[in-house]
Amino acid sequence: MTLHRRILIPLPRRILRADLPYQLLTFALFATAWELYARERGGLLLPTFTETARATVALLGEAELWRALYVSNQALVLGFALALVLGVPAGIVLGRFRRLERYADVYVNILLVTPMAAIIPLLVMSMGVGTASRVALVTVFSVVMVLVNSRAGVRQVDPSLIEMARSFGAGERQIWARILLPGALPAVMTGVRLGLGRAVTGMVVVELLMVSDGIGGLILTYRGLLKAPLLYGTIVIILVEALLLISVARWGEHKLTRWARTQTAGGAR
């Protein structure tokens, strides 16, 4: 009976119950260590935790911050949407058709090993310093994670299931709809979550290095004026946004792949 109750409790709620005390304790220790170190060894460029917290709250009331977030998130939304449109189908197709993968694998590896900051000047020179170059960089940053995980998801599908389906007369369309796509979905959603984190990184990096606009431009402004509390507060806001987006992606992953966890629990039982 106890096992059944544990299975029926939603997984996100169980995770929250299990992890929240440890997360709060870790955060309290981190904040205390930051406060003590900044008071002892800090100076003009290292504000205390309390100064950063006050600056963060003050920033939330500034129109300049919301304008910067709006500009930056335009590139984030468009670039990540493009990464999903390109990465998920490409990864699934490459995972299914090994011969096609032989031709494309070298380009996937190039995306994996290329320092993304190195291609920013190329994008800016070819596309200008507007929204298009920022969208393109966010896409390049995130698409490889989506593609690789989607490909891995298709590869993880048990080949015996496909052979069994063929033996019962299933066509290619039915194999895709009933076996390949459902089986690859957990890995695809993991790629979406990881790609979203990379997309936020790309959004900030391009604005810091080449296009001084949006949230990256705000960071450069505060750095140039030596306003350390506001600088740290801006970074905190970026981190909070990234954590919220990843939490939403994780929630979607749990919702869409609930059947996979149910099967795992049933098998363990």
PDB file of C-alpha atoms in Angstrom:
ATOM      1  CA  MET A   1       0.000   0.000   0.000  1.00  0.00           C
ATOM      2  CA  THR A   2       2.816   2.397   0.831  1.00  0.00           C
ATOM      3  CA  LEU A   3       4.465   1.760  -2.513  1.00  0.00           C
ATOM      4  CA  HIS A   4       1.215   2.522  -4.341  1.00  0.00           C
ATOM      5  CA  ARG A   5       0.867   5.811  -2.462  1.00  0.00           C
ATOM      6  CA  ARG A   6       4.432   6.817  -3.321  1.00  0.00           C
ATOM      7  CA  ILE A   7       3.780   6.127  -6.989  1.00  0.00           C
ATOM      8  CA  LEU A   8       0.528   8.119  -6.983  1.00  0.00           C
ATOM      9  CA  ILE A   9       2.170  11.243  -5.534  1.00  0.00           C
ATOM     10  CA  PRO A  10       3.204  13.517  -8.463  1.00  0.00           C
ATOM     11  CA  LEU A  11       6.922  13.273  -9.094  1.00  0.00           C
ATOM     12  CA  PRO A  12       7.615  17.054  -9.162  1.00  0.00           C
ATOM     13  CA  ARG A  13       5.969  17.345  -5.723  1.00  0.00           C
ATOM     14  CA  ARG A  14       8.035  14.479  -4.352  1.00  0.00           C
ATOM     15  CA  ILE A  15      11.216  16.032  -5.726  1.00  0.00           C
ATOM     16  CA  LEU A  16      10.305  19.411  -4.208  1.00  0.00           C
ATOM     17  CA  ARG A  17       9.633  17.837  -0.824  1.00  0.00           C
ATOM     18  CA  ALA A  18      12.886  15.914  -0.899  1.00  0.00           C
ATOM     19  CA  ASP A  19      15.216  18.614  -2.200  1.00  0.00           C
ATOM     20  CA  LEU A  20      13.854  21.910  -0.864  1.00  0.00           C
ATOM     21  CA  PRO A  21      15.389  21.740   2.652  1.00  0.00           C
ATOM     22  CA  TYR A  22      18.811  20.894   1.220  1.00  0.00           C
ATOM     23  CA  GLN A  23      18.531  23.675  -1.364  1.00  0.00           C
ATOM     24  CA  LEU A  24      17.576  26.225   1.281  1.00  0.00           C
ATOM     25  CA  LEU A  25      20.430  25.097   3.518  1.00  0.00           C
ATOM     26  CA  THR A  26      22.924  25.298   0.656  1.00  0.00           C
ATOM     27  CA  PHE A  27      21.680  28.775  -0.290  1.00  0.00           C
ATOM     28  CA  ALA A  28      21.937  29.982   3.324  1.00  0.00           C
ATOM     29  CA  LEU A  29      25.512  28.709   3.602  1.00  0.00           C
ATOM     30  CA  PHE A  30      26.441  30.302   0.286  1.00  0.00           C
ATOM     31  CA  ALA A  31      24.880  33.660   1.218  1.00  0.00           C
ATOM     32  CA  THR A  32      26.609  33.652   4.611  1.00  0.00           C
ATOM     33  CA  ALA A  33      29.998  32.830   3.106  1.00  0.00           C
ATOM     34  CA  TRP A  34      29.542  35.558   0.467  1.00  0.00           C
ATOM     35  CA  GLU A  35      28.562  38.135   3.093  1.00  0.00           C
ATOM     36  CA  LEU A  36      31.482  37.333   5.393  1.00  0.00           C
ATOM     37  CA  TYR A  37      34.075  37.201   2.614  1.00  0.00           C
ATOM     38  CA  ALA A  38      32.880  40.467   1.049  1.00  0.00           C
ATOM     39  CA  ARG A  39      32.957  42.254   4.398  1.00  0.00           C
ATOM     40  CA  GLU A  40      36.444  40.966   5.131  1.00  0.00           C
ATOM     41  CA  ARG A  41      38.170  41.006   1.734  1.00  0.00           C
ATOM     42  CA  GLY A  42      35.774  42.764  -0.612  1.00  0.00           C
ATOM     43  CA  GLY A  43      35.905  46.296  -1.849  1.00  0.00           C
ATOM     44  CA  LEU A  44      34.629  48.461  -4.660  1.00  0.00           C
ATOM     45  CA  LEU A  45      34.222  45.535  -7.069  1.00  0.00           C
ATOM     46  CA  LEU A  46      32.780  42.954  -4.671  1.00  0.00           C
ATOM     47  CA  PRO A  47      29.553  43.951  -2.933  1.00  0.00           C
ATOM     48  CA  THR A  48      28.171  42.046   0.015  1.00  0.00           C
ATOM     49  CA  PHE A  49      25.251  39.690  -0.338  1.00  0.00           C
ATOM     50  CA  THR A  50      22.882  42.162   1.320  1.00  0.00           C
ATOM     51  CA  GLU A  51      23.994  44.976  -1.005  1.00  0.00           C
ATOM     52  CA  THR A  52      23.415  42.715  -4.004  1.00  0.00           C
ATOM     53  CA  ALA A  53      19.970  41.723  -2.710  1.00  0.00           C
ATOM     54  CA  ARG A  54      18.963  45.374  -2.260  1.00  0.00           C
ATOM     55  CA  ALA A  55      20.265  46.255  -5.722  1.00  0.00           C
ATOM     56  CA  THR A  56      18.351  43.332  -7.253  1.00  0.00           C
ATOM     57  CA  VAL A  57      15.091  44.496  -5.672  1.00  0.00           C
ATOM     58  CA  ALA A  58      15.764  48.063  -6.826  1.00  0.00           C
ATOM     59  CA  LEU A  59      16.449  46.883 -10.381  1.00  0.00           C
ATOM     60  CA  LEU A  60      13.069  45.168 -10.571  1.00  0.00           C
ATOM     61  CA  GLY A  61      11.469  48.590 -10.313  1.00  0.00           C
ATOM     62  CA  GLU A  62      13.547  50.101 -13.135  1.00  0.00           C
ATOM     63  CA  ALA A  63      12.066  50.421 -16.622  1.00  0.00           C
ATOM     64  CA  GLU A  64      15.571  50.132 -18.086  1.00  0.00           C
ATOM     65  CA  LEU A  65      15.867  46.543 -16.848  1.00  0.00           C
ATOM     66  CA  TRP A  66      12.553  45.469 -18.344  1.00  0.00           C
ATOM     67  CA  ARG A  67      13.417  47.064 -21.677  1.00  0.00           C
ATOM     68  CA  ALA A  68      16.717  45.173 -21.705  1.00  0.00           C
ATOM     69  CA  LEU A  69      14.980  41.904 -20.811  1.00  0.00           C
ATOM     70  CA  TYR A  70      12.450  42.466 -23.577  1.00  0.00           C
ATOM     71  CA  VAL A  71      15.177  43.046 -26.172  1.00  0.00           C
ATOM     72  CA  SER A  72      17.230  40.054 -25.042  1.00  0.00           C
ATOM     73  CA  ASN A  73      14.304  37.678 -24.744  1.00  0.00           C
ATOM     74  CA  GLN A  74      13.214  38.431 -28.284  1.00  0.00           C
ATOM     75  CA  ALA A  75      16.416  36.806 -29.500  1.00  0.00           C
ATOM     76  CA  LEU A  76      16.044  34.018 -26.935  1.00  0.00           C
ATOM     77  CA  VAL A  77      12.510  33.055 -27.934  1.00  0.00           C
ATOM     78  CA  LEU A  78      13.070  33.269 -31.679  1.00  0.00           C
ATOM     79  CA  GLY A  79      16.463  31.567 -31.582  1.00  0.00           C
ATOM     80  CA  PHE A  80      15.375  28.711 -29.353  1.00  0.00           C
ATOM     81  CA  ALA A  81      12.186  28.157 -31.341  1.00  0.00           C
ATOM     82  CA  LEU A  82      14.317  27.898 -34.477  1.00  0.00           C
ATOM     83  CA  ALA A  83      16.647  25.463 -32.696  1.00  0.00           C
ATOM     84  CA  LEU A  84      13.673  23.231 -31.868  1.00  0.00           C
ATOM     85  CA  VAL A  85      12.303  23.380 -35.404  1.00  0.00           C
ATOM     86  CA  LEU A  86      15.693  22.413 -36.841  1.00  0.00           C
ATOM     87  CA  GLY A  87      17.167  20.215 -34.114  1.00  0.00           C
ATOM     88  CA  VAL A  88      14.347  17.841 -33.193  1.00  0.00           C
ATOM     89  CA  PRO A  89      13.472  16.637 -36.734  1.00  0.00           C
ATOM     90  CA  ALA A  90      17.143  16.504 -37.773  1.00  0.00           C
ATOM     91  CA  GLY A  91      18.112  14.486 -34.707  1.00  0.00           C
ATOM     92  CA  ILE A  92      15.249  12.021 -35.131  1.00  0.00           C
ATOM     93  CA  VAL A  93      16.008  11.507 -38.828  1.00  0.00           C
ATOM     94  CA  LEU A  94      19.732  11.014 -38.205  1.00  0.00           C
ATOM     95  CA  GLY A  95      18.988   8.553 -35.428  1.00  0.00           C
ATOM     96  CA  ARG A  96      16.704   6.537 -37.698  1.00  0.00           C
ATOM     97  CA  PHE A  97      18.740   6.523 -40.905  1.00  0.00           C
ATOM     98  CA  ARG A  98      22.338   5.563 -40.183  1.00  0.00           C
ATOM     99  CA  ARG A  99      23.476   6.035 -43.781  1.00  0.00           C
ATOM    100  CA  LEU A 100      22.364   9.659 -43.747  1.00  0.00           C
ATOM    101  CA  GLU A 101      24.137  10.123 -40.432  1.00  0.00           C
ATOM    102  CA  ARG A 102      27.453   9.139 -42.012  1.00  0.00           C
ATOM    103  CA  TYR A 103      27.300  12.250 -44.184  1.00  0.00           C
ATOM    104  CA  ALA A 104      26.058  14.627 -41.473  1.00  0.00           C
ATOM    105  CA  ASP A 105      28.005  13.373 -38.457  1.00  0.00           C
ATOM    106  CA  VAL A 106      31.079  15.485 -39.206  1.00  0.00           C
ATOM    107  CA  TYR A 107      28.998  18.674 -39.138  1.00  0.00           C
ATOM    108  CA  VAL A 108      27.380  17.684 -35.842  1.00  0.00           C
ATOM    109  CA  ASN A 109      30.839  17.109 -34.389  1.00  0.00           C
ATOM    110  CA  ILE A 110      31.946  20.522 -35.639  1.00  0.00           C
ATOM    111  CA  LEU A 111      29.042  22.127 -33.765  1.00  0.00           C
ATOM    112  CA  LEU A 112      29.993  20.190 -30.652  1.00  0.00           C
ATOM    113  CA  VAL A 113      33.665  21.183 -30.570  1.00  0.00           C
ATOM    114  CA  THR A 114      33.636  24.701 -32.047  1.00  0.00           C
ATOM    115  CA  PRO A 115      34.044  27.498 -29.468  1.00  0.00           C
ATOM    116  CA  MET A 116      30.830  29.399 -30.044  1.00  0.00           C
ATOM    117  CA  ALA A 117      32.356  32.742 -29.065  1.00  0.00           C
ATOM    118  CA  ALA A 118      34.727  32.382 -32.024  1.00  0.00           C
ATOM    119  CA  ILE A 119      31.904  32.448 -34.573  1.00  0.00           C
ATOM    120  CA  ILE A 120      30.296  35.625 -33.221  1.00  0.00           C
ATOM    121  CA  PRO A 121      32.444  37.936 -35.417  1.00  0.00           C
ATOM    122  CA  LEU A 122      31.557  35.805 -38.456  1.00  0.00           C
ATOM    123  CA  LEU A 123      27.843  36.106 -37.772  1.00  0.00           C
ATOM    124  CA  VAL A 124      28.050  39.837 -37.136  1.00  0.00           C
ATOM    125  CA  MET A 125      30.098  40.408 -40.313  1.00  0.00           C
ATOM    126  CA  SER A 126      27.655  38.407 -42.427  1.00  0.00           C
ATOM    127  CA  MET A 127      24.337  39.370 -40.791  1.00  0.00           C
ATOM    128  CA  GLY A 128      25.001  42.730 -39.134  1.00  0.00           C
ATOM    129  CA  VAL A 129      24.473  43.698 -35.507  1.00  0.00           C
ATOM    130  CA  GLY A 130      20.703  43.500 -35.422  1.00  0.00           C
ATOM    131  CA  THR A 131      18.229  40.944 -34.170  1.00  0.00           C
ATOM    132  CA  ALA A 132      19.066  38.457 -36.935  1.00  0.00           C
ATOM    133  CA  SER A 133      22.636  37.866 -35.769  1.00  0.00           C
ATOM    134  CA  ARG A 134      21.553  37.478 -32.139  1.00  0.00           C
ATOM    135  CA  VAL A 135      18.831  35.019 -33.091  1.00  0.00           C
ATOM    136  CA  ALA A 136      21.274  33.053 -35.224  1.00  0.00           C
ATOM    137  CA  LEU A 137      23.783  32.784 -32.393  1.00  0.00           C
ATOM    138  CA  VAL A 138      21.173  31.623 -29.884  1.00  0.00           C
ATOM    139  CA  THR A 139      20.151  28.972 -32.412  1.00  0.00           C
ATOM    140  CA  VAL A 140      23.720  27.812 -32.973  1.00  0.00           C
ATOM    141  CA  PHE A 141      24.359  27.674 -29.235  1.00  0.00           C
ATOM    142  CA  SER A 142      21.317  25.517 -28.474  1.00  0.00           C
ATOM    143  CA  VAL A 143      20.541  23.453 -31.577  1.00  0.00           C
ATOM    144  CA  VAL A 144      23.354  20.960 -31.087  1.00  0.00           C
ATOM    145  CA  MET A 145      22.050  19.880 -27.666  1.00  0.00           C
ATOM    146  CA  VAL A 146      18.565  19.385 -29.061  1.00  0.00           C
ATOM    147  CA  LEU A 147      19.850  17.493 -32.088  1.00  0.00           C
ATOM    148  CA  VAL A 148      22.223  15.165 -30.249  1.00  0.00           C
ATOM    149  CA  ASN A 149      19.695  14.206 -27.585  1.00  0.00           C
ATOM    150  CA  SER A 150      16.955  13.636 -30.170  1.00  0.00           C
ATOM    151  CA  ARG A 151      19.282  11.365 -32.127  1.00  0.00           C
ATOM    152  CA  ALA A 152      20.222   9.483 -28.970  1.00  0.00           C
ATOM    153  CA  GLY A 153      16.551   9.041 -28.099  1.00  0.00           C
ATOM    154  CA  VAL A 154      15.822   7.268 -31.379  1.00  0.00           C
ATOM    155  CA  ARG A 155      18.896   5.083 -30.984  1.00  0.00           C
ATOM    156  CA  GLN A 156      17.780   4.011 -27.511  1.00  0.00           C
ATOM    157  CA  VAL A 157      14.557   2.495 -28.833  1.00  0.00           C
ATOM    158  CA  ASP A 158      14.741  -1.295 -28.541  1.00  0.00           C
ATOM    159  CA  PRO A 159      15.249  -2.719 -32.086  1.00  0.00           C
ATOM    160  CA  SER A 160      13.275  -5.797 -31.105  1.00  0.00           C
ATOM    161  CA  LEU A 161      10.162  -3.621 -30.764  1.00  0.00           C
ATOM    162  CA  ILE A 162      10.571  -2.465 -34.353  1.00  0.00           C
ATOM    163  CA  GLU A 163      11.100  -6.017 -35.581  1.00  0.00           C
ATOM    164  CA  MET A 164       8.048  -7.189 -33.658  1.00  0.00           C
ATOM    165  CA  ALA A 165       5.953  -4.411 -35.158  1.00  0.00           C
ATOM    166  CA  ARG A 166       7.121  -5.343 -38.654  1.00  0.00           C
ATOM    167  CA  SER A 167       6.256  -8.986 -38.037  1.00  0.00           C
ATOM    168  CA  PHE A 168       2.683  -7.905 -37.261  1.00  0.00           C
ATOM    169  CA  GLY A 169       2.506  -5.956 -40.516  1.00  0.00           C
ATOM    170  CA  ALA A 170       3.183  -2.425 -39.240  1.00  0.00           C
ATOM    171  CA  GLY A 171       4.305   0.070 -41.856  1.00  0.00           C
ATOM    172  CA  GLU A 172       6.953   2.763 -41.507  1.00  0.00           C
ATOM    173  CA  ARG A 173       4.395   5.392 -40.550  1.00  0.00           C
ATOM    174  CA  GLN A 174       2.991   3.222 -37.766  1.00  0.00           C
ATOM    175  CA  ILE A 175       6.511   2.443 -36.501  1.00  0.00           C
ATOM    176  CA  TRP A 176       7.241   6.153 -36.295  1.00  0.00           C
ATOM    177  CA  ALA A 177       3.950   7.007 -34.586  1.00  0.00           C
ATOM    178  CA  ARG A 178       3.719   4.070 -32.168  1.00  0.00           C
ATOM    179  CA  ILE A 179       7.346   3.192 -31.375  1.00  0.00           C
ATOM    180  CA  LEU A 180      10.060   5.633 -32.464  1.00  0.00           C
ATOM    181  CA  LEU A 181       8.546   8.977 -31.497  1.00  0.00           C
ATOM    182  CA  PRO A 182       7.123   7.896 -28.102  1.00  0.00           C
ATOM    183  CA  GLY A 183      10.342   6.034 -27.291  1.00  0.00           C
ATOM    184  CA  ALA A 184      12.518   9.013 -28.185  1.00  0.00           C
ATOM    185  CA  LEU A 185      10.383  11.591 -26.351  1.00  0.00           C
ATOM    186  CA  PRO A 186      12.158  11.438 -22.933  1.00  0.00           C
ATOM    187  CA  ALA A 187      15.555  12.072 -24.538  1.00  0.00           C
ATOM    188  CA  VAL A 188      14.083  14.789 -26.774  1.00  0.00           C
ATOM    189  CA  MET A 189      12.687  16.609 -23.732  1.00  0.00           C
ATOM    190  CA  THR A 190      16.054  16.325 -21.996  1.00  0.00           C
ATOM    191  CA  GLY A 191      17.626  17.933 -25.059  1.00  0.00           C
ATOM    192  CA  VAL A 192      15.051  20.716 -24.934  1.00  0.00           C
ATOM    193  CA  ARG A 193      15.917  21.419 -21.293  1.00  0.00           C
ATOM    194  CA  LEU A 194      19.677  21.393 -21.898  1.00  0.00           C
ATOM    195  CA  GLY A 195      19.309  23.428 -25.077  1.00  0.00           C
ATOM    196  CA  LEU A 196      17.303  26.056 -23.219  1.00  0.00           C
ATOM    197  CA  GLY A 197      20.172  26.576 -20.794  1.00  0.00           C
ATOM    198  CA  ARG A 198      22.580  26.936 -23.699  1.00  0.00           C
ATOM    199  CA  ALA A 199      20.200  29.388 -25.388  1.00  0.00           C
ATOM    200  CA  VAL A 200      20.292  31.708 -22.361  1.00  0.00           C
ATOM    201  CA  THR A 201      24.090  31.523 -22.437  1.00  0.00           C
ATOM    202  CA  GLY A 202      24.145  32.422 -26.125  1.00  0.00           C
ATOM    203  CA  MET A 203      21.757  35.320 -25.564  1.00  0.00           C
ATOM    204  CA  VAL A 204      24.076  36.912 -23.002  1.00  0.00           C
ATOM    205  CA  VAL A 205      27.383  36.054 -24.695  1.00  0.00           C
ATOM    206  CA  VAL A 206      26.563  37.701 -28.009  1.00  0.00           C
ATOM    207  CA  GLU A 207      25.455  40.890 -26.250  1.00  0.00           C
ATOM    208  CA  LEU A 208      28.571  40.979 -24.109  1.00  0.00           C
ATOM    209  CA  LEU A 209      31.070  40.364 -26.887  1.00  0.00           C
ATOM    210  CA  MET A 210      29.681  42.055 -29.982  1.00  0.00           C
ATOM    211  CA  VAL A 211      26.204  43.582 -29.702  1.00  0.00           C
ATOM    212  CA  SER A 212      26.043  45.902 -26.676  1.00  0.00           C
ATOM    213  CA  ASP A 213      22.299  45.809 -26.309  1.00  0.00           C
ATOM    214  CA  GLY A 214      19.739  44.214 -24.054  1.00  0.00           C
ATOM    215  CA  ILE A 215      20.772  42.620 -20.796  1.00  0.00           C
ATOM    216  CA  GLY A 216      24.386  42.256 -21.941  1.00  0.00           C
ATOM    217  CA  GLY A 217      24.567  45.955 -22.663  1.00  0.00           C
ATOM    218  CA  LEU A 218      23.214  46.661 -19.185  1.00  0.00           C
ATOM    219  CA  ILE A 219      25.982  44.514 -17.673  1.00  0.00           C
ATOM    220  CA  LEU A 220      28.623  46.402 -19.652  1.00  0.00           C
ATOM    221  CA  THR A 221      27.160  49.746 -18.570  1.00  0.00           C
ATOM    222  CA  TYR A 222      27.234  48.886 -14.869  1.00  0.00           C
ATOM    223  CA  ARG A 223      30.715  47.448 -15.199  1.00  0.00           C
ATOM    224  CA  GLY A 224      32.001  50.602 -16.860  1.00  0.00           C
ATOM    225  CA  LEU A 225      30.454  52.785 -14.148  1.00  0.00           C
ATOM    226  CA  LEU A 226      31.833  50.494 -11.385  1.00  0.00           C
ATOM    227  CA  LYS A 227      28.342  49.959 -10.000  1.00  0.00           C
ATOM    228  CA  ALA A 228      29.115  46.546  -8.576  1.00  0.00           C
ATOM    229  CA  PRO A 229      25.821  45.932  -6.676  1.00  0.00           C
ATOM    230  CA  LEU A 230      23.767  46.693  -9.785  1.00  0.00           C
ATOM    231  CA  LEU A 231      26.118  44.568 -11.901  1.00  0.00           C
ATOM    232  CA  TYR A 232      25.750  41.589  -9.566  1.00  0.00           C
ATOM    233  CA  GLY A 233      22.015  42.202  -9.297  1.00  0.00           C
ATOM    234  CA  THR A 234      21.646  42.046 -13.073  1.00  0.00           C
ATOM    235  CA  ILE A 235      23.513  38.739 -13.155  1.00  0.00           C
ATOM    236  CA  VAL A 236      21.265  37.401 -10.385  1.00  0.00           C
ATOM    237  CA  ILE A 237      18.183  38.307 -12.427  1.00  0.00           C
ATOM    238  CA  ILE A 238      19.595  36.471 -15.455  1.00  0.00           C
ATOM    239  CA  LEU A 239      20.273  33.396 -13.326  1.00  0.00           C
ATOM    240  CA  VAL A 240      16.771  33.478 -11.853  1.00  0.00           C
ATOM    241  CA  GLU A 241      15.242  33.726 -15.322  1.00  0.00           C
ATOM    242  CA  ALA A 242      17.343  30.801 -16.548  1.00  0.00           C
ATOM    243  CA  LEU A 243      16.368  28.674 -13.534  1.00  0.00           C
ATOM    244  CA  LEU A 244      12.684  29.479 -14.032  1.00  0.00           C
ATOM    245  CA  LEU A 245      12.824  28.561 -17.719  1.00  0.00           C
ATOM    246  CA  ILE A 246      14.623  25.297 -16.981  1.00  0.00           C
ATOM    247  CA  SER A 247      12.083  24.509 -14.248  1.00  0.00           C
ATOM    248  CA  VAL A 248       9.245  25.035 -16.732  1.00  0.00           C
ATOM    249  CA  ALA A 249      11.028  22.757 -19.216  1.00  0.00           C
ATOM    250  CA  ARG A 250      11.519  20.139 -16.500  1.00  0.00           C
ATOM    251  CA  TRP A 251       7.827  20.359 -15.584  1.00  0.00           C
ATOM    252  CA  GLY A 252       6.901  19.848 -19.251  1.00  0.00           C
ATOM    253  CA  GLU A 253       9.282  16.913 -19.425  1.00  0.00           C
ATOM    254  CA  HIS A 254       7.598  15.261 -16.422  1.00  0.00           C
ATOM    255  CA  LYS A 255       4.140  15.849 -17.883  1.00  0.00           C
ATOM    256  CA  LEU A 256       4.913  14.539 -21.368  1.00  0.00           C
ATOM    257  CA  THR A 257       6.937  11.526 -20.227  1.00  0.00           C
ATOM    258  CA  ARG A 258       4.766  10.420 -17.322  1.00  0.00           C
ATOM    259  CA  TRP A 259       4.058   7.122 -19.088  1.00  0.00           C
ATOM    260  CA  ALA A 260       7.796   6.276 -19.129  1.00  0.00           C
ATOM    261  CA  ARG A 261       8.076   6.717 -15.347  1.00  0.00           C
ATOM    262  CA  THR A 262       4.905   4.673 -14.846  1.00  0.00           C
ATOM    263  CA  GLN A 263       6.391   1.825 -16.880  1.00  0.00           C
ATOM    264  CA  THR A 264       9.633   2.035 -14.887  1.00  0.00           C
ATOM    265  CA  ALA A 265       7.755   1.940 -11.591  1.00  0.00           C
ATOM    266  CA  GLY A 266       5.647  -0.971 -12.812  1.00  0.00           C
ATOM    267  CA  GLY A 267       8.739  -2.879 -13.910  1.00  0.00           C
ATOM    268  CA  ALA A 268      10.463  -2.262 -10.584  1.00  0.00           C
ATOM    269  CA  ARG A 269       7.390  -3.443  -8.736  1.00  0.00           C
TER     270      ARG A 269
END
